[in-house]
Amino acid sequence: MVGARLVAVAVAGAVRIDHALQMLAAGRSAIAAVAEVAETYGISRRQSRRIVGKAYEVLRDDIEKAGVNRKAETAQLVHTLHEAMAKALASGHASAVVGCSRELRELLGLGIKPL
């Protein structure tokens, strides 16, 4: 009886992680994935953040195993962030511009490093 319940909980967790993984792989933001997982499964945002974190680890491990060209991916991310900033500027979404700028700064290592 207890073993069956543990299996059911493990399966439910795997389904939730897979759902989050699909969203991340499709380009959804972590914040959007957290919100959707929490709403879809009726769980807290805290639990949802843990699930999305595990999904992100799976995605990162898959990318590492695939031997992705980091220079090409970085160039694509820079381009995507520039496009997103341009769209955000055109539509007057200052907070989105700031978010993209921060991501770009972090990606390129342009932040001030502590001494």
Short mmCIF file of N, CA and C in Angstrom, two decimals, residues 31-87:
data_model
loop_
_atom_site.label_atom_id
_atom_site.label_comp_id
_atom_site.label_asym_id
_atom_site.label_seq_id
_atom_site.Cartn_x
_atom_site.Cartn_y
_atom_site.Cartn_z
N ILE A 31 10.08 31.82 -15.11
CA ILE A 31 8.97 32.40 -14.36
C ILE A 31 7.63 31.93 -14.91
N ALA A 32 7.52 31.91 -16.24
CA ALA A 32 6.28 31.44 -16.87
C ALA A 32 6.07 29.96 -16.59
N ALA A 33 7.14 29.18 -16.62
CA ALA A 33 7.03 27.75 -16.34
C ALA A 33 6.60 27.52 -14.89
N VAL A 34 7.15 28.27 -13.96
CA VAL A 34 6.77 28.14 -12.55
C VAL A 34 5.29 28.43 -12.38
N ALA A 35 4.83 29.51 -12.98
CA ALA A 35 3.42 29.89 -12.85
C ALA A 35 2.50 28.83 -13.45
N GLU A 36 2.85 28.32 -14.64
CA GLU A 36 1.98 27.34 -15.28
C GLU A 36 1.97 26.01 -14.53
N VAL A 37 3.11 25.56 -14.06
CA VAL A 37 3.17 24.30 -13.31
C VAL A 37 2.35 24.42 -12.03
N ALA A 38 2.50 25.54 -11.33
CA ALA A 38 1.75 25.74 -10.09
C ALA A 38 0.25 25.72 -10.37
N GLU A 39 -0.17 26.42 -11.42
CA GLU A 39 -1.59 26.49 -11.74
C GLU A 39 -2.14 25.16 -12.25
N THR A 40 -1.40 24.53 -13.13
CA THR A 40 -1.85 23.27 -13.74
C THR A 40 -2.04 22.16 -12.71
N TYR A 41 -1.09 22.06 -11.78
CA TYR A 41 -1.13 20.95 -10.83
C TYR A 41 -1.64 21.34 -9.45
N GLY A 42 -2.03 22.58 -9.28
CA GLY A 42 -2.59 23.02 -8.01
C GLY A 42 -1.61 22.93 -6.86
N ILE A 43 -0.36 23.28 -7.14
CA ILE A 43 0.68 23.22 -6.11
C ILE A 43 1.18 24.63 -5.83
N SER A 44 1.96 24.78 -4.78
CA SER A 44 2.48 26.10 -4.42
C SER A 44 3.56 26.51 -5.41
N ARG A 45 3.79 27.81 -5.48
CA ARG A 45 4.84 28.32 -6.36
C ARG A 45 6.21 27.82 -5.88
N ARG A 46 6.35 27.64 -4.59
CA ARG A 46 7.61 27.14 -4.05
C ARG A 46 7.89 25.73 -4.58
N GLN A 47 6.88 24.86 -4.52
CA GLN A 47 7.04 23.51 -5.07
C GLN A 47 7.30 23.58 -6.57
N SER A 48 6.59 24.46 -7.23
CA SER A 48 6.75 24.61 -8.66
C SER A 48 8.16 25.06 -9.02
N ARG A 49 8.74 25.97 -8.23
CA ARG A 49 10.12 26.42 -8.49
C ARG A 49 11.10 25.25 -8.38
N ARG A 50 10.87 24.37 -7.42
CA ARG A 50 11.74 23.19 -7.28
C ARG A 50 11.64 22.29 -8.52
N ILE A 51 10.41 22.10 -8.98
CA ILE A 51 10.18 21.25 -10.16
C ILE A 51 10.85 21.86 -11.39
N VAL A 52 10.66 23.15 -11.60
CA VAL A 52 11.28 23.82 -12.75
C VAL A 52 12.80 23.79 -12.62
N GLY A 53 13.32 23.91 -11.41
CA GLY A 53 14.75 23.80 -11.19
C GLY A 53 15.29 22.43 -11.60
N LYS A 54 14.56 21.39 -11.26
CA LYS A 54 14.96 20.03 -11.66
C LYS A 54 14.89 19.87 -13.17
N ALA A 55 13.86 20.45 -13.77
CA ALA A 55 13.72 20.38 -15.24
C ALA A 55 14.87 21.11 -15.91
N TYR A 56 15.26 22.25 -15.34
CA TYR A 56 16.37 23.01 -15.89
C TYR A 56 17.67 22.19 -15.81
N GLU A 57 17.87 21.46 -14.71
CA GLU A 57 19.05 20.61 -14.57
C GLU A 57 19.07 19.53 -15.65
N VAL A 58 17.92 18.92 -15.92
CA VAL A 58 17.81 17.90 -16.97
C VAL A 58 18.15 18.52 -18.33
N LEU A 59 17.60 19.69 -18.60
CA LEU A 59 17.86 20.37 -19.86
C LEU A 59 19.34 20.70 -20.01
N ARG A 60 19.95 21.23 -18.95
CA ARG A 60 21.37 21.56 -18.99
C ARG A 60 22.23 20.31 -19.23
N ASP A 61 21.89 19.22 -18.54
CA ASP A 61 22.64 17.98 -18.72
C ASP A 61 22.51 17.46 -20.15
N ASP A 62 21.31 17.55 -20.72
CA ASP A 62 21.09 17.12 -22.10
C ASP A 62 21.92 17.95 -23.07
N ILE A 63 21.99 19.25 -22.84
CA ILE A 63 22.76 20.13 -23.70
C ILE A 63 24.24 19.80 -23.59
N GLU A 64 24.70 19.57 -22.37
CA GLU A 64 26.11 19.22 -22.17
C GLU A 64 26.46 17.92 -22.89
N LYS A 65 25.59 16.93 -22.79
CA LYS A 65 25.84 15.62 -23.42
C LYS A 65 25.79 15.71 -24.93
N ALA A 66 25.02 16.65 -25.46
CA ALA A 66 24.86 16.78 -26.91
C ALA A 66 26.07 17.46 -27.56
N GLY A 67 26.94 18.04 -26.76
CA GLY A 67 28.12 18.70 -27.30
C GLY A 67 27.77 19.97 -28.07
N VAL A 68 26.91 20.77 -27.51
CA VAL A 68 26.46 22.00 -28.17
C VAL A 68 27.62 22.97 -28.34
N ASN A 69 27.65 23.64 -29.48
CA ASN A 69 28.67 24.64 -29.76
C ASN A 69 28.35 25.89 -28.95
N ARG A 70 29.10 26.13 -27.91
CA ARG A 70 28.81 27.23 -26.99
C ARG A 70 28.94 28.60 -27.66
N LYS A 71 29.90 28.76 -28.56
CA LYS A 71 30.06 30.06 -29.23
C LYS A 71 28.84 30.37 -30.08
N ALA A 72 28.37 29.38 -30.82
CA ALA A 72 27.20 29.58 -31.68
C ALA A 72 25.96 29.86 -30.83
N GLU A 73 25.79 29.13 -29.75
CA GLU A 73 24.64 29.34 -28.88
C GLU A 73 24.68 30.71 -28.21
N THR A 74 25.88 31.14 -27.80
CA THR A 74 26.03 32.45 -27.19
C THR A 74 25.67 33.54 -28.20
N ALA A 75 26.14 33.39 -29.42
CA ALA A 75 25.81 34.37 -30.46
C ALA A 75 24.31 34.43 -30.70
N GLN A 76 23.66 33.28 -30.72
CA GLN A 76 22.21 33.24 -30.91
C GLN A 76 21.48 33.91 -29.75
N LEU A 77 21.93 33.65 -28.53
CA LEU A 77 21.32 34.27 -27.36
C LEU A 77 21.49 35.79 -27.37
N VAL A 78 22.68 36.26 -27.75
CA VAL A 78 22.92 37.70 -27.83
C VAL A 78 21.96 38.31 -28.85
N HIS A 79 21.85 37.68 -30.00
CA HIS A 79 20.94 38.18 -31.04
C HIS A 79 19.49 38.21 -30.54
N THR A 80 19.07 37.13 -29.90
CA THR A 80 17.70 37.05 -29.38
C THR A 80 17.43 38.13 -28.33
N LEU A 81 18.39 38.35 -27.44
CA LEU A 81 18.23 39.38 -26.43
C LEU A 81 18.17 40.78 -27.05
N HIS A 82 18.98 41.00 -28.07
CA HIS A 82 18.93 42.30 -28.76
C HIS A 82 17.56 42.51 -29.42
N GLU A 83 17.04 41.48 -30.06
CA GLU A 83 15.72 41.59 -30.68
C GLU A 83 14.63 41.83 -29.64
N ALA A 84 14.73 41.12 -28.53
CA ALA A 84 13.74 41.29 -27.46
C ALA A 84 13.79 42.70 -26.90
N MET A 85 15.00 43.23 -26.73
CA MET A 85 15.12 44.61 -26.23
C MET A 85 14.52 45.60 -27.21
N ALA A 86 14.75 45.39 -28.50
CA ALA A 86 14.19 46.29 -29.52
C ALA A 86 12.67 46.26 -29.49
N LYS A 87 12.09 45.07 -29.38
CA LYS A 87 10.63 44.96 -29.32
C LYS A 87 10.08 45.60 -28.04
#
